[in-house]
Short mmCIF file of C-alpha atoms and ligand atoms in Angstrom, two decimals:
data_model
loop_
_atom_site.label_atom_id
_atom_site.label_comp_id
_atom_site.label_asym_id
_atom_site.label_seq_id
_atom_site.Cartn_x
_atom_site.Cartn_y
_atom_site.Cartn_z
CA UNK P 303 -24.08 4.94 -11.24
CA UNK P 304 -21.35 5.08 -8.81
CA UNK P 305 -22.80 3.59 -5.58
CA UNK P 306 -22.15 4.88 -2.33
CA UNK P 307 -19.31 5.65 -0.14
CA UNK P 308 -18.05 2.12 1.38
CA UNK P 309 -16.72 4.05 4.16
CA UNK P 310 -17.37 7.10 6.10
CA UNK P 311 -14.47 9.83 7.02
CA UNK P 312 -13.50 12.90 8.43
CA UNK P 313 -10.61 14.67 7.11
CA UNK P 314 -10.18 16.30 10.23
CA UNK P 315 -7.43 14.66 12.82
CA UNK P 316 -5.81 13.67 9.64
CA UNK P 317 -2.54 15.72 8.47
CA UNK P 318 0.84 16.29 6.96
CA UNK P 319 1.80 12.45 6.05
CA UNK P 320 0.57 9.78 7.39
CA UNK P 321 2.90 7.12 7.60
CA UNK P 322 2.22 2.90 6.58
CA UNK P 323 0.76 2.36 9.85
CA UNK P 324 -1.27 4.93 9.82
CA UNK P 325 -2.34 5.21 6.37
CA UNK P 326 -3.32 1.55 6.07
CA UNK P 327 -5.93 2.43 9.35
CA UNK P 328 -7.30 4.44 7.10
CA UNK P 329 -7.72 2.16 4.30
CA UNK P 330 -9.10 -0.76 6.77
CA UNK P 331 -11.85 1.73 7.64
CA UNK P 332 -13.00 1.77 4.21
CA UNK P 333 -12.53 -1.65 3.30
CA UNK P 334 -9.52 -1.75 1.42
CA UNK P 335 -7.47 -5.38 2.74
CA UNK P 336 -4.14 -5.10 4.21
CA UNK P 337 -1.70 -6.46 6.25
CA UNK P 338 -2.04 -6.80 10.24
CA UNK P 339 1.21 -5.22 12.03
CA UNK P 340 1.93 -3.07 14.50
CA UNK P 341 4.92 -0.43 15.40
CA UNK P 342 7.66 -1.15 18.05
CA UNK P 343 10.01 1.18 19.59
CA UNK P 344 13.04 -0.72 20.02
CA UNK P 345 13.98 -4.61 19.33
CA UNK P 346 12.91 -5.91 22.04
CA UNK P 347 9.42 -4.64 21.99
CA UNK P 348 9.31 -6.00 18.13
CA UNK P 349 10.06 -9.68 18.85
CA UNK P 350 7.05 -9.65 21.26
CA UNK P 351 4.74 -8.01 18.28
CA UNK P 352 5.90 -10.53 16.26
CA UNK P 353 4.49 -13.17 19.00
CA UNK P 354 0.88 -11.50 18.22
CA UNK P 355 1.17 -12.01 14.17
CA UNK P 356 1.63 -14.96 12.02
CA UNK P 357 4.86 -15.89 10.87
CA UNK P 358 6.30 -15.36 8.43
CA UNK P 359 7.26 -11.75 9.28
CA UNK P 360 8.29 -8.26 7.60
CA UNK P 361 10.41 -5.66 9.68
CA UNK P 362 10.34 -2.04 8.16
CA UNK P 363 11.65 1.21 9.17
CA UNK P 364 9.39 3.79 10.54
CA UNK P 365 10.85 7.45 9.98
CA UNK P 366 9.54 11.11 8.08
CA UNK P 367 12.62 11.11 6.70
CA UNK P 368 12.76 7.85 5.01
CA UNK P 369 10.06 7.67 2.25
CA UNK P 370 12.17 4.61 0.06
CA UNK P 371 12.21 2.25 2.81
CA UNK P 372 13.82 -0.62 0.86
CA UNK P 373 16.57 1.93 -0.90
CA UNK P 374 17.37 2.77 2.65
CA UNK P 375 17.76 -0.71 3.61
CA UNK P 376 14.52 0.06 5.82
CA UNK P 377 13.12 -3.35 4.73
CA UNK P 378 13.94 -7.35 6.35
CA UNK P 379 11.53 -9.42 4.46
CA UNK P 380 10.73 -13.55 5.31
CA UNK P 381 11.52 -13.33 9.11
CA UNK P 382 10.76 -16.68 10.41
CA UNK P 383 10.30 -16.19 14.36
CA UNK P 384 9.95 -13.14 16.82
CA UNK P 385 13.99 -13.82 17.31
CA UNK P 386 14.47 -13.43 14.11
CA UNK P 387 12.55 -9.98 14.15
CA UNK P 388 14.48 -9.00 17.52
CA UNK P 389 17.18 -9.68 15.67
CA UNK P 390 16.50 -8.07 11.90
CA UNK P 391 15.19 -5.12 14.01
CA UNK P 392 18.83 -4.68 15.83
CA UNK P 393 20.52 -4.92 12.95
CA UNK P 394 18.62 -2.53 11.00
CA UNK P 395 19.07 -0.01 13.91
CA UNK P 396 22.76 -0.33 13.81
CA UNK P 397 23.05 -0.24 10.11
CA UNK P 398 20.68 2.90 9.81
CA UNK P 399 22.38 5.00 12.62
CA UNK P 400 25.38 5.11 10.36
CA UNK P 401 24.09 5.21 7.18
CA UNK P 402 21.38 7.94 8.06
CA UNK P 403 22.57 9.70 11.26
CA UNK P 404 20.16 12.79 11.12
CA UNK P 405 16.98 10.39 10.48
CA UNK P 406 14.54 10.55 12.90
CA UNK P 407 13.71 7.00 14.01
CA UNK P 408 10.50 6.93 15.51
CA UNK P 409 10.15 2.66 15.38
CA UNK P 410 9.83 -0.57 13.63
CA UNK P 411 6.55 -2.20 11.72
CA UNK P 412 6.69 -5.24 12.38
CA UNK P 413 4.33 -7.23 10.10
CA UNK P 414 2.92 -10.35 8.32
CA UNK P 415 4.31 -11.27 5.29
CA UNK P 416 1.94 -11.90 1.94
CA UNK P 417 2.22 -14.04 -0.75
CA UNK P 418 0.62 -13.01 -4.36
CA UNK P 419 1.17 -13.04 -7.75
CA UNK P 420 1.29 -9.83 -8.94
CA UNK P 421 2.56 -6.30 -7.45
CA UNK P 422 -0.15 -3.67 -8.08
CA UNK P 423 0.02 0.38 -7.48
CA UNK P 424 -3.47 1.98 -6.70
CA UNK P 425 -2.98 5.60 -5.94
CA UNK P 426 -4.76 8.68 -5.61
CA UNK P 427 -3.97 12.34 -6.60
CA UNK P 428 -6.25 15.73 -6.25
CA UNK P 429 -5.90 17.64 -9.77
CA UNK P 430 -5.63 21.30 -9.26
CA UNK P 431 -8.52 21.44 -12.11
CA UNK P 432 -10.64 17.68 -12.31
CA UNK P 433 -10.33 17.26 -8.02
CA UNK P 434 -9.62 13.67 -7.22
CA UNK P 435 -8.36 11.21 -9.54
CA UNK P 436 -7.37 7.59 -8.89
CA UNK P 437 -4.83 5.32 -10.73
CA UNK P 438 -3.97 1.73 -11.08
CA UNK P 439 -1.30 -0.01 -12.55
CA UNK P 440 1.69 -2.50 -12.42
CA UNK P 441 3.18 -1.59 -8.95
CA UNK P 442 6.59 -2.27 -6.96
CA UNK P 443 9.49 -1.24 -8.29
CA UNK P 444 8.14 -1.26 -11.96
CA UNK P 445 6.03 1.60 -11.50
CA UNK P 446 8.12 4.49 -13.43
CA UNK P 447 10.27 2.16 -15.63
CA UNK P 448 7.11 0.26 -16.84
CA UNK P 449 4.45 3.61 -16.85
CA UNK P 450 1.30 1.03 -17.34
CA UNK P 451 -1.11 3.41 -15.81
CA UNK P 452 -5.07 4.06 -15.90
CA UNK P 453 -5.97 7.01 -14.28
CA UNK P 454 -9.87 7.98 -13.93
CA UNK P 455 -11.88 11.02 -12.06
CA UNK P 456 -12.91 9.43 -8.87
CA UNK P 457 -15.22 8.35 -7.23
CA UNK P 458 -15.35 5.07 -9.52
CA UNK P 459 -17.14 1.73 -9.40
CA UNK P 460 -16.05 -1.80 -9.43
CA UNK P 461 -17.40 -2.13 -12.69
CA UNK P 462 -15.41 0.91 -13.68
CA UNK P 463 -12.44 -0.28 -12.25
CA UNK P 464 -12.78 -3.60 -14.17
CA UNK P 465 -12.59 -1.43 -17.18
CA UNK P 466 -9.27 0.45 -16.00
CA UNK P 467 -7.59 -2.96 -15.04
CA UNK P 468 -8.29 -4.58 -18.07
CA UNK P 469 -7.19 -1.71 -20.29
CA UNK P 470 -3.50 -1.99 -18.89
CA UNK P 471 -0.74 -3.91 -20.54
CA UNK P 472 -0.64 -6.39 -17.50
CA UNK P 473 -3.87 -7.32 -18.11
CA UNK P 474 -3.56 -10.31 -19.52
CA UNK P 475 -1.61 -11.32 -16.43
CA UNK P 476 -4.62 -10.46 -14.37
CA UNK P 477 -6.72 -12.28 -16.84
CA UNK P 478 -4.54 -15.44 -16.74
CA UNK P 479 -1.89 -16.02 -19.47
CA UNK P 480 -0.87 -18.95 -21.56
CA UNK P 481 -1.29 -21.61 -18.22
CA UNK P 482 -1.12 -19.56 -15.77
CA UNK P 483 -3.91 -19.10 -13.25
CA UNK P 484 -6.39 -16.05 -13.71
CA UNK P 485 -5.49 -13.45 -10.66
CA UNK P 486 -8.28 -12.20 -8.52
CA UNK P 487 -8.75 -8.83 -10.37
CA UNK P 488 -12.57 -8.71 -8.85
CA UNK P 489 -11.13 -8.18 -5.92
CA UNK P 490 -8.18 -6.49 -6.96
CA UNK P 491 -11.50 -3.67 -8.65
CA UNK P 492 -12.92 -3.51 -5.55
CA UNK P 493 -10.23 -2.13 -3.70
CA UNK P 494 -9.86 0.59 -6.16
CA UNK P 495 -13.45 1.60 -6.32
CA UNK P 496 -12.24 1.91 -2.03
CA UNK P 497 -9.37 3.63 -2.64
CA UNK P 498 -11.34 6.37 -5.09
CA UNK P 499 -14.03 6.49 -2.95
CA UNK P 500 -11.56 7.40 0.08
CA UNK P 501 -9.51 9.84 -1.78
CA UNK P 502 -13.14 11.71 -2.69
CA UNK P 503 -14.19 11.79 0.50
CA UNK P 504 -11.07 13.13 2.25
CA UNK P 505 -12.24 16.37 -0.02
CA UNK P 506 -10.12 19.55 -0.20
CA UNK P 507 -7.39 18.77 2.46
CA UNK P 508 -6.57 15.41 0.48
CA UNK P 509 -3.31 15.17 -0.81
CA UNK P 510 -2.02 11.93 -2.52
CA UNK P 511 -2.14 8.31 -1.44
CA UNK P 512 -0.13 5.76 -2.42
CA UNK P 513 -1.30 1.74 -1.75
CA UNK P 514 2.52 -0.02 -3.56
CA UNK P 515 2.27 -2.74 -3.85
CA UNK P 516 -0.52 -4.27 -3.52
CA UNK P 517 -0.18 -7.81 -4.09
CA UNK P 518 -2.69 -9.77 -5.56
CA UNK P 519 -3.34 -13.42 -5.12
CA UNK P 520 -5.56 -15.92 -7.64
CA UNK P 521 -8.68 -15.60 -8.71
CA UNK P 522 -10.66 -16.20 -5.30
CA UNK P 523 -7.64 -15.26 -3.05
CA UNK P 524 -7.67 -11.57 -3.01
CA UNK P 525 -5.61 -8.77 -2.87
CA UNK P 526 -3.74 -7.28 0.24
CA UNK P 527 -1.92 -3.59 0.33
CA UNK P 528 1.44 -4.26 2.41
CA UNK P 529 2.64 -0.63 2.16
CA UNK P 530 0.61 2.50 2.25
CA UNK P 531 1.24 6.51 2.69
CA UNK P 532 -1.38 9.00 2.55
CA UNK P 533 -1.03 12.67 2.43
CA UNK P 534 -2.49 15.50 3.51
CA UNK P 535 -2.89 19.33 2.87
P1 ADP F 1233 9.27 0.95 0.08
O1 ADP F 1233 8.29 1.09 -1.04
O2 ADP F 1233 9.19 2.12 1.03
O3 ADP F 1233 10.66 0.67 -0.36
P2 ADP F 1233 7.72 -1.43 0.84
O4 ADP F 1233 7.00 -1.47 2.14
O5 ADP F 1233 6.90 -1.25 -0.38
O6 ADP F 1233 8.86 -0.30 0.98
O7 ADP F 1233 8.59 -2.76 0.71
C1 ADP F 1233 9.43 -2.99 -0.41
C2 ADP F 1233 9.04 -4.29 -1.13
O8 ADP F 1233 9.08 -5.37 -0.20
C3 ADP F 1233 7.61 -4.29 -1.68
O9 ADP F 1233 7.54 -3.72 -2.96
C4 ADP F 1233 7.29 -5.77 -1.68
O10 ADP F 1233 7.86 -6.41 -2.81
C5 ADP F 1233 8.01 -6.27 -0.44
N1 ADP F 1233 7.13 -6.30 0.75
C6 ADP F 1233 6.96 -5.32 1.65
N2 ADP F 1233 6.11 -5.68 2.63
C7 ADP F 1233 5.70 -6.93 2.35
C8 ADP F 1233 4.83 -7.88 2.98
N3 ADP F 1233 4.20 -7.58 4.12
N4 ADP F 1233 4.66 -9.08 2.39
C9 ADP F 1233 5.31 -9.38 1.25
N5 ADP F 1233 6.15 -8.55 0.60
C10 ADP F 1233 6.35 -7.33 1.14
MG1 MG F 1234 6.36 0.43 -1.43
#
């Protein structure tokens, strides 16, 4: 038994790729946790977005034509105060305007930073043959070099997802190792019963989505996306 849908879509409005901001609107809608931010056109206007968020903050590039944020130097992590976002958020101009003349720049994210334990990747892909298929595994930069993926048709259910997390090598991580705490991989399930769910209801038009990382906290704490993309046919 799979349930039902946790949220309720339509693929129409939604094409081409949707950047963090957007993507993670998408997620909220169906449940999936993330990070609170919002998008800023110059510095100015991102110190007083910071003033709206909790501190500590995250500044990150937003531009079609950089997908690796933090390879572009896109990414100012543990920003203290908004003037240290006005001031992250200058730089980064500066720095990118050289570095990556012909990018389109269309703003900042500013957003709060998370603490967890673990990075995650929960993704979504449509198979030309199977339709939609979702995947979970350990996320960040690990993802290629460590390739500790489960992938499953979706939609799936918590339950299911249980059974993909603790199948993966980082399980016992998850599980709690030698001393270390248990993680909260109930919730960490849940969002990837979401995530499935989303990708089968986006139906023919859906692309691939991308939730990396998500970082998950101890058992009880939950799990938060902080970067997102979503595309679309
Ligand atoms: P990209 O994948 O495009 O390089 P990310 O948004 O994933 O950029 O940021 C790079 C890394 O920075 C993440 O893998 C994560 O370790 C860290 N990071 C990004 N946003 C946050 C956040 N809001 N809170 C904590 N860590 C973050
Ligand atoms: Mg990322």
């Amino acid at each position: 038994d799979k349930g039902t849908s946790p949220g309720s879509i339509s693929a129409q409005g939604l094409s081409g790729a949707l950047d963090e901001a957007k993507a993670k609107a998408v997620l909220a809608d169906y449940g999936v946790p993330v990070n609170r931010g919002a998008v800023a056109p110059d510095a100015a206007a991102a110190g007083r977005a910071a003033a709206r968020l909790k501190a500590p903050f995250v500044v990150k590039v937003v531009s079609p034509d950089i997908v690796h944020k933090s390879d572009a130097g896109g990414v100012a992590l543990n920003l203290g105060d908004a003037q240290a976002v006005e001031a992250a958020v200058a730089e980064m101009a500066s720095r990118l305007a050289a570095s990556h003349p012909k990018a389109a720049i269309e703003g900042y994210l500013v957003q709060e930073m998370v603490s967890g334990e673990l990075e995650m990747f929960v993704g979504a892909r449509r198979d030309p043959l199977f339709g939609p298929v979702v995947m979970v595994g350990a996320g960040g930069v690990l993802v290629e070099l460590l390739k500790d993926v489960a992938v499953r048709l979706a939609p799936v259910s918590p339950a299911e997802a249980r059974e993909m997390l603790l199948g993966l090598r980082v399980a016992p991580l998850l599980k709690g190792f030698r001393g270390s705490a248990p993680l909260d991989l109930d919730a960490l399930a849940d969002s990837v019963s979401r995530v499935s769910w989303l990708a089968h209801d986006l139906g023919d038009r859906f692309g691939e989505l991308d939730v990396n990382p998500v970082l998950v906290g101890k058992a009880g704490q939950g799990c938060t996306g902080v970067d997102a993309r979503l595309l679309m046919n």
